[in-house]
């Protein structure tokens, strides 16, 4: 059983009751930054592409912001769009990628 008050593991034995192993709760002094958690979930590059869309952008601008090739930015945008995290609007040969409310919530940690 995890315990906030235990400083080391201890065994509680009573012949009339179940035996209990008490262990201290893990304590961490620093929280994992939200960006690191998102990077672990999506991959650092894809999380960077998603974060780059805090302001809507075309594929070329998205690639420049995220520091990846245009082809890579386009591939990540396709996956993010399929996941419902971004939308893409086409205007002739140009496209504009933008965050959906779900993408915004994910970036905000919600």
Short mmCIF file of C-alpha atoms in Angstrom, two decimals:
data_model
loop_
_atom_site.label_atom_id
_atom_site.label_comp_id
_atom_site.label_asym_id
_atom_site.label_seq_id
_atom_site.Cartn_x
_atom_site.Cartn_y
_atom_site.Cartn_z
CA UNK A 1 0.00 0.00 0.00
CA UNK A 2 1.53 3.36 -0.94
CA UNK A 3 1.76 5.82 1.92
CA UNK A 4 2.66 9.48 2.04
CA UNK A 5 3.94 9.06 5.60
CA UNK A 6 6.20 6.03 5.08
CA UNK A 7 9.90 6.86 4.77
CA UNK A 8 10.86 3.28 3.85
CA UNK A 9 9.10 0.03 3.04
CA UNK A 10 7.67 -1.85 5.99
CA UNK A 11 5.69 -5.02 6.50
CA UNK A 12 2.69 -5.01 8.83
CA UNK A 13 1.85 -8.45 10.11
CA UNK A 14 -1.06 -9.45 12.27
CA UNK A 15 -2.07 -13.14 12.39
CA UNK A 16 -5.74 -12.11 12.49
CA UNK A 17 -5.55 -9.78 9.46
CA UNK A 18 -4.07 -9.74 5.98
CA UNK A 19 -0.37 -8.91 5.76
CA UNK A 20 0.26 -5.44 4.37
CA UNK A 21 3.37 -4.08 2.65
CA UNK A 22 3.56 -0.31 3.05
CA UNK A 23 5.85 1.66 0.75
CA UNK A 24 6.59 5.37 0.41
CA UNK A 25 4.98 7.30 -2.41
CA UNK A 26 7.44 8.33 -5.10
CA UNK A 27 8.34 11.99 -4.66
CA UNK A 28 9.41 14.17 -7.55
CA UNK A 29 10.57 17.72 -7.10
CA UNK A 30 10.06 18.82 -10.68
CA UNK A 31 7.05 18.30 -12.87
CA UNK A 32 7.52 17.22 -16.47
CA UNK A 33 7.04 20.24 -18.71
CA UNK A 34 3.91 19.93 -20.90
CA UNK A 35 5.99 20.11 -24.08
CA UNK A 36 8.03 17.10 -22.99
CA UNK A 37 4.89 15.09 -22.30
CA UNK A 38 3.43 16.04 -25.67
CA UNK A 39 6.72 15.14 -27.36
CA UNK A 40 6.67 11.74 -25.70
CA UNK A 41 3.10 11.20 -26.85
CA UNK A 42 3.33 12.43 -30.44
CA UNK A 43 7.06 12.44 -31.09
CA UNK A 44 9.15 15.59 -30.79
CA UNK A 45 8.94 16.60 -34.45
CA UNK A 46 5.18 16.13 -34.72
CA UNK A 47 4.65 17.94 -31.40
CA UNK A 48 6.81 20.76 -32.76
CA UNK A 49 4.75 20.92 -35.94
CA UNK A 50 1.56 21.06 -33.89
CA UNK A 51 2.98 23.79 -31.63
CA UNK A 52 4.07 25.73 -34.73
CA UNK A 53 0.43 26.11 -35.67
CA UNK A 54 -0.39 28.37 -32.73
CA UNK A 55 -0.80 30.83 -35.62
CA UNK A 56 -2.28 29.34 -38.82
CA UNK A 57 0.23 28.79 -41.61
CA UNK A 58 0.72 27.34 -45.06
CA UNK A 59 2.86 24.25 -45.50
CA UNK A 60 6.04 26.14 -46.42
CA UNK A 61 5.75 28.47 -43.42
CA UNK A 62 4.93 25.51 -41.21
CA UNK A 63 8.08 23.72 -42.40
CA UNK A 64 10.20 26.81 -41.68
CA UNK A 65 8.71 27.26 -38.21
CA UNK A 66 9.21 23.60 -37.28
CA UNK A 67 12.65 23.36 -38.90
CA UNK A 68 11.71 20.48 -41.21
CA UNK A 69 11.39 20.01 -44.97
CA UNK A 70 8.16 20.93 -46.75
CA UNK A 71 7.50 17.24 -47.47
CA UNK A 72 7.94 16.36 -43.79
CA UNK A 73 5.68 19.21 -42.69
CA UNK A 74 3.04 18.05 -45.17
CA UNK A 75 3.25 14.46 -43.89
CA UNK A 76 2.91 15.57 -40.26
CA UNK A 77 0.00 17.87 -41.18
CA UNK A 78 -1.75 14.90 -42.80
CA UNK A 79 -1.43 12.82 -39.62
CA UNK A 80 -2.47 15.71 -37.36
CA UNK A 81 -5.48 16.43 -39.58
CA UNK A 82 -6.52 12.74 -39.52
CA UNK A 83 -6.32 12.86 -35.70
CA UNK A 84 -8.61 15.92 -35.63
CA UNK A 85 -5.92 18.22 -34.21
CA UNK A 86 -5.70 20.58 -37.19
CA UNK A 87 -7.80 21.65 -40.15
CA UNK A 88 -6.56 22.42 -43.64
CA UNK A 89 -8.35 24.79 -45.99
CA UNK A 90 -7.35 24.83 -49.65
CA UNK A 91 -7.48 28.03 -51.73
CA UNK A 92 -6.34 27.16 -55.24
CA UNK A 93 -2.81 25.81 -54.93
CA UNK A 94 -2.34 27.23 -51.43
CA UNK A 95 -3.38 25.63 -48.15
CA UNK A 96 -3.78 27.04 -44.69
CA UNK A 97 -3.34 24.79 -41.65
CA UNK A 98 -4.88 25.79 -38.31
CA UNK A 99 -5.42 24.20 -34.92
CA UNK A 100 -8.80 22.75 -34.04
CA UNK A 101 -10.20 23.27 -30.53
CA UNK A 102 -8.93 19.77 -29.71
CA UNK A 103 -5.43 20.68 -30.93
CA UNK A 104 -5.49 23.88 -28.87
CA UNK A 105 -6.59 21.95 -25.77
CA UNK A 106 -3.84 19.38 -26.28
CA UNK A 107 -1.20 22.10 -26.54
CA UNK A 108 -2.61 23.81 -23.45
CA UNK A 109 -2.40 20.56 -21.52
CA UNK A 110 -6.15 20.13 -21.27
#
